[in-house]
Amino acid sequence: DIVMTQAPLSSPVTLGQPASISCRSSQSLVHSDGNTYLSWLQQRPGQPPRLLIYKISNRFSGVPDRFSGSGAGTDFTLKISRVEAEDVGVYYCMQSTQFLRTFGQGTKVEIK
Amino acid sequence: EVQLLESGGGLVQPGGSLRLSCAASGFTFSSYAMSWVRQAPGKGLEWVSIITGDDGSTYYADSVKGRFTISRDNSKNTLFLQMNSLRADDTAVYYCAKDYIVGPSAPPHFDYWGQGTLVTVSS
């Protein structure tokens, strides 16, 4: 199985300041079809997960442009350009390149 | 509008069984793979199982292999998870999620999730 490792696991951020989360996979996430199925999800307290970014850098419908994704191969990053109060929650990277999908441990973003 | 609605959760004793359902609407259900994902209290997300849309192939996490069975009824747009030999560490909120579709456009995976159903395994 592919292991997804996130860092940091906790990220206290000042409102209006940027935040960055790293995700590393134990093997390449490039699929045989040429796509890299690395997604980022947000889970607000008491809510189901919500898709933010798919295929490394594509923002899902309705996601603010302060969220951006980057990376390639085995190293990926989610950036929030200016953190807002509504961004508090846990962020997960996940791979769906292999049928056995796997998630990172989650990174808790909170306001300082 | 895409909607996923899970049901069937509840309290069950260790060793018992439970069948979860996920009613889907707003998209061509039969064309999409569907996954189950669970979240133990205060813990992270754990993928459980997937069933493909084209040929109905199934895959499972090692933690549930041999105990859980995923299935689907495309005529009723419903996904199922049969859970047998339940253990305390199966206690979690179980989510169904819309997964992938075969084709050249490669639209997003896991773009829609249900609200979840709570399974509690305890004596």
Tab-separated table of C-alpha atoms in Angstrom:
chain	number	residue	atom	x	y	z
A	1	ASP	CA	0.000	0.000	0.000
A	2	ILE	CA	1.103	3.580	-0.588
A	3	VAL	CA	1.841	5.434	2.654
A	4	MET	CA	0.990	9.147	2.736
A	5	THR	CA	2.922	11.274	5.247
A	6	GLN	CA	1.847	14.820	6.085
A	7	ALA	CA	3.750	17.573	7.877
A	8	PRO	CA	3.165	19.378	10.091
A	9	LEU	CA	0.388	17.606	11.976
A	10	SER	CA	-0.638	20.872	13.593
A	11	SER	CA	-0.415	24.381	12.191
A	12	PRO	CA	-1.355	27.403	14.316
A	13	VAL	CA	-1.727	30.359	11.964
A	14	THR	CA	-2.476	34.046	12.359
A	15	LEU	CA	-5.509	35.288	10.427
A	16	GLY	CA	-4.441	36.726	7.093
A	17	GLN	CA	-1.117	34.885	7.103
A	18	PRO	CA	-0.192	31.998	4.782
A	19	ALA	CA	-0.177	28.319	5.671
A	20	SER	CA	1.532	25.409	3.973
A	21	ILE	CA	1.090	21.649	4.356
A	22	SER	CA	3.420	19.042	2.935
A	23	CYS	CA	2.455	15.548	1.801
A	24	ARG	CA	4.864	12.839	0.759
A	25	SER	CA	3.954	9.470	-0.753
A	26	SER	CA	5.988	6.291	-0.317
A	27	GLN	CA	5.992	5.756	-4.074
A	28	SER	CA	5.230	7.703	-7.224
A	29	LEU	CA	1.584	8.655	-7.695
A	30	VAL	CA	1.816	8.874	-11.475
A	31	HIS	CA	-0.878	6.613	-12.917
A	32	SER	CA	-0.448	4.559	-16.094
A	33	ASP	CA	-2.831	7.026	-17.781
A	34	GLY	CA	-0.356	9.855	-17.135
A	35	ASN	CA	-2.405	11.578	-14.428
A	36	THR	CA	-1.343	11.978	-10.799
A	37	TYR	CA	-4.303	11.335	-8.535
A	38	LEU	CA	-3.322	13.369	-5.505
A	39	SER	CA	-6.143	15.238	-3.809
A	40	TRP	CA	-6.522	17.533	-0.824
A	41	LEU	CA	-9.617	17.481	1.370
A	42	GLN	CA	-10.780	19.771	4.148
A	43	GLN	CA	-12.821	18.587	7.106
A	44	ARG	CA	-14.403	21.233	9.256
A	45	PRO	CA	-15.496	20.243	12.772
A	46	GLY	CA	-18.597	18.062	12.685
A	47	GLN	CA	-18.696	17.951	8.885
A	48	PRO	CA	-17.879	15.314	6.264
A	49	PRO	CA	-14.723	15.838	4.213
A	50	ARG	CA	-14.882	18.272	1.312
A	51	LEU	CA	-12.756	18.085	-1.834
A	52	LEU	CA	-10.530	21.128	-2.328
A	53	ILE	CA	-7.888	20.129	-4.874
A	54	TYR	CA	-7.667	17.210	-7.298
A	55	LYS	CA	-4.919	15.968	-9.611
A	56	ILE	CA	-2.306	17.938	-7.645
A	57	SER	CA	-3.358	21.462	-8.534
A	58	ASN	CA	-6.947	21.648	-9.816
A	59	ARG	CA	-9.327	23.537	-7.563
A	60	PHE	CA	-12.723	21.885	-7.227
A	61	SER	CA	-15.863	23.871	-7.978
A	62	GLY	CA	-16.536	26.625	-5.443
A	63	VAL	CA	-13.137	26.436	-3.750
A	64	PRO	CA	-11.635	29.884	-3.094
A	65	ASP	CA	-8.516	30.765	-5.063
A	66	ARG	CA	-6.535	31.279	-1.858
A	67	PHE	CA	-6.133	27.482	-1.897
A	68	SER	CA	-3.501	26.099	-4.260
A	69	GLY	CA	-1.789	22.782	-4.763
A	70	SER	CA	1.551	21.911	-6.283
A	71	GLY	CA	4.085	19.124	-6.558
A	72	ALA	CA	4.948	16.074	-8.591
A	73	GLY	CA	5.892	12.427	-8.235
A	74	THR	CA	6.031	11.864	-4.480
A	75	ASP	CA	6.113	15.376	-2.991
A	76	PHE	CA	3.106	17.661	-2.806
A	77	THR	CA	2.085	20.882	-1.080
A	78	LEU	CA	-1.162	22.613	-0.190
A	79	LYS	CA	-0.929	26.362	0.360
A	80	ILE	CA	-3.450	28.772	1.782
A	81	SER	CA	-2.376	32.270	0.767
A	82	ARG	CA	-4.227	34.126	3.521
A	83	VAL	CA	-5.913	32.061	6.220
A	84	GLU	CA	-9.483	33.007	7.096
A	85	ALA	CA	-11.506	31.923	10.116
A	86	GLU	CA	-13.571	29.507	8.002
A	87	ASP	CA	-10.397	27.602	7.062
A	88	VAL	CA	-10.102	26.088	10.539
A	89	GLY	CA	-10.250	22.312	10.334
A	90	VAL	CA	-8.236	19.246	9.411
A	91	TYR	CA	-6.667	18.876	5.991
A	92	TYR	CA	-5.929	15.510	4.403
A	93	CYS	CA	-3.991	14.532	1.340
A	94	MET	CA	-5.080	11.335	-0.333
A	95	GLN	CA	-3.986	9.230	-3.275
A	96	SER	CA	-6.367	7.483	-5.637
A	97	THR	CA	-3.769	6.312	-8.114
A	98	GLN	CA	-3.949	2.791	-6.737
A	99	PHE	CA	-7.208	0.993	-6.087
A	100	LEU	CA	-6.225	0.748	-2.425
A	101	ARG	CA	-6.714	4.442	-1.653
A	102	THR	CA	-4.809	5.951	1.257
A	103	PHE	CA	-4.981	9.154	3.276
A	104	GLY	CA	-2.391	11.190	5.114
A	105	GLN	CA	-2.715	11.455	8.895
A	106	GLY	CA	-4.310	14.905	8.672
A	107	THR	CA	-3.042	18.394	9.538
A	108	LYS	CA	-5.019	20.478	11.993
A	109	VAL	CA	-5.141	24.162	11.047
A	110	GLU	CA	-6.117	26.457	13.877
A	111	ILE	CA	-6.006	30.176	14.532
A	112	LYS	CA	-3.356	31.493	16.915
B	1	GLU	CA	-27.592	18.043	-7.493
B	2	VAL	CA	-25.481	15.110	-6.345
B	3	GLN	CA	-26.663	13.567	-3.087
B	4	LEU	CA	-25.374	10.611	-1.095
B	5	LEU	CA	-27.342	9.428	1.917
B	6	GLU	CA	-26.005	6.710	4.195
B	7	SER	CA	-28.148	4.647	6.524
B	8	GLY	CA	-28.001	1.458	8.564
B	9	GLY	CA	-25.608	2.434	11.311
B	10	GLY	CA	-26.237	1.686	14.964
B	11	LEU	CA	-25.082	-0.179	18.047
B	12	VAL	CA	-23.973	-3.784	17.561
B	13	GLN	CA	-22.233	-6.288	19.804
B	14	PRO	CA	-18.739	-7.574	19.040
B	15	GLY	CA	-18.954	-10.414	16.557
B	16	GLY	CA	-22.216	-9.096	15.164
B	17	SER	CA	-23.191	-7.908	11.692
B	18	LEU	CA	-24.553	-4.756	10.149
B	19	ARG	CA	-25.441	-3.685	6.611
B	20	LEU	CA	-24.923	-0.092	5.557
B	21	SER	CA	-26.633	1.511	2.572
B	22	CYS	CA	-25.853	4.618	0.554
B	23	ALA	CA	-28.597	6.022	-1.656
B	24	ALA	CA	-27.219	8.058	-4.551
B	25	SER	CA	-28.881	10.625	-6.793
B	26	GLY	CA	-27.964	13.413	-9.186
B	27	PHE	CA	-25.431	11.514	-11.296
B	28	THR	CA	-25.183	8.381	-13.431
B	29	PHE	CA	-24.536	6.029	-10.519
B	30	SER	CA	-23.795	2.910	-12.569
B	31	SER	CA	-20.899	4.630	-14.360
B	32	TYR	CA	-18.952	5.554	-11.247
B	33	ALA	CA	-16.829	3.592	-8.855
B	34	MET	CA	-17.929	4.130	-5.258
B	35	SER	CA	-15.921	3.953	-2.055
B	36	TRP	CA	-16.538	3.593	1.658
B	37	VAL	CA	-14.353	5.610	4.027
B	38	ARG	CA	-14.519	5.513	7.819
B	39	GLN	CA	-13.424	7.736	10.663
B	40	ALA	CA	-13.030	6.457	14.197
B	41	PRO	CA	-13.898	8.946	16.954
B	42	GLY	CA	-11.256	11.675	17.093
B	43	LYS	CA	-9.150	9.967	14.428
B	44	GLY	CA	-8.299	10.488	10.772
B	45	LEU	CA	-9.865	9.154	7.603
B	46	GLU	CA	-9.395	5.495	6.657
B	47	TRP	CA	-10.364	4.176	3.237
B	48	VAL	CA	-12.305	0.902	3.554
B	49	SER	CA	-13.382	-0.427	0.169
B	50	ILE	CA	-14.153	0.375	-3.465
B	51	ILE	CA	-16.419	-1.147	-6.083
B	52	THR	CA	-15.825	-0.205	-9.698
B	53	GLY	CA	-18.553	1.071	-11.992
B	54	ASP	CA	-17.599	-0.787	-15.147
B	55	ASP	CA	-17.146	-4.395	-14.062
B	56	GLY	CA	-18.002	-4.366	-10.351
B	57	SER	CA	-14.514	-5.306	-9.205
B	58	THR	CA	-13.956	-4.885	-5.481
B	59	TYR	CA	-10.967	-4.030	-3.312
B	60	TYR	CA	-10.582	-3.819	0.455
B	61	ALA	CA	-8.291	-2.389	3.088
B	62	ASP	CA	-6.380	-5.134	4.916
B	63	SER	CA	-8.158	-4.170	8.157
B	64	VAL	CA	-11.543	-5.323	6.807
B	65	LYS	CA	-10.656	-7.930	4.173
B	66	GLY	CA	-12.562	-11.156	4.696
B	67	ARG	CA	-15.086	-9.512	7.041
B	68	PHE	CA	-16.668	-6.732	4.953
B	69	THR	CA	-18.319	-7.018	1.537
B	70	ILE	CA	-19.077	-4.081	-0.738
B	71	SER	CA	-21.823	-4.358	-3.346
B	72	ARG	CA	-24.110	-2.185	-5.419
B	73	ASP	CA	-27.585	-2.260	-6.976
B	74	ASN	CA	-27.420	-0.045	-10.038
B	75	SER	CA	-31.162	-0.413	-10.648
B	76	LYS	CA	-31.775	1.268	-7.281
B	77	ASN	CA	-28.739	3.604	-7.307
B	78	THR	CA	-27.647	2.145	-3.997
B	79	LEU	CA	-24.303	1.133	-2.550
B	80	PHE	CA	-23.975	-1.358	0.295
B	81	LEU	CA	-21.431	-2.442	2.866
B	82	GLN	CA	-22.071	-5.753	4.612
B	83	MET	CA	-20.022	-5.841	7.814
B	84	ASN	CA	-19.546	-9.161	9.621
B	85	SER	CA	-17.472	-10.233	12.627
B	86	LEU	CA	-17.476	-6.680	13.882
B	87	ARG	CA	-14.860	-5.592	16.400
B	88	ALA	CA	-14.569	-2.650	18.748
B	89	ASP	CA	-12.018	-1.022	16.443
B	90	ASP	CA	-14.624	-0.934	13.651
B	91	THR	CA	-16.432	1.765	15.634
B	92	ALA	CA	-16.516	4.789	13.344
B	93	VAL	CA	-18.560	7.094	11.187
B	94	TYR	CA	-18.845	5.448	7.784
B	95	TYR	CA	-18.996	7.672	4.706
B	96	CYS	CA	-19.778	6.750	1.133
B	97	ALA	CA	-18.031	8.768	-1.538
B	98	LYS	CA	-18.311	9.108	-5.300
B	99	ASP	CA	-15.074	7.821	-6.765
B	100	TYR	CA	-13.810	7.633	-10.356
B	101	ILE	CA	-15.272	7.077	-13.787
B	102	VAL	CA	-13.445	5.359	-16.624
B	103	GLY	CA	-12.751	7.709	-19.507
B	104	PRO	CA	-10.298	10.186	-21.003
B	105	SER	CA	-11.468	13.265	-19.102
B	106	ALA	CA	-10.432	12.012	-15.637
B	107	PRO	CA	-12.865	14.129	-13.574
B	108	PRO	CA	-12.214	14.514	-9.858
B	109	HIS	CA	-12.383	11.540	-7.511
B	110	PHE	CA	-14.085	11.852	-4.112
B	111	ASP	CA	-15.862	15.042	-5.155
B	112	TYR	CA	-19.016	14.161	-3.220
B	113	TRP	CA	-19.461	12.585	0.199
B	114	GLY	CA	-22.440	11.619	2.281
B	115	GLN	CA	-23.028	12.902	5.810
B	116	GLY	CA	-21.997	9.559	7.301
B	117	THR	CA	-23.605	6.938	9.514
B	118	LEU	CA	-22.248	5.981	12.941
B	119	VAL	CA	-21.434	2.375	13.725
B	120	THR	CA	-20.725	1.555	17.362
B	121	VAL	CA	-19.426	-1.896	18.277
B	122	SER	CA	-19.761	-2.470	21.989
B	123	SER	CA	-21.158	-4.956	24.478
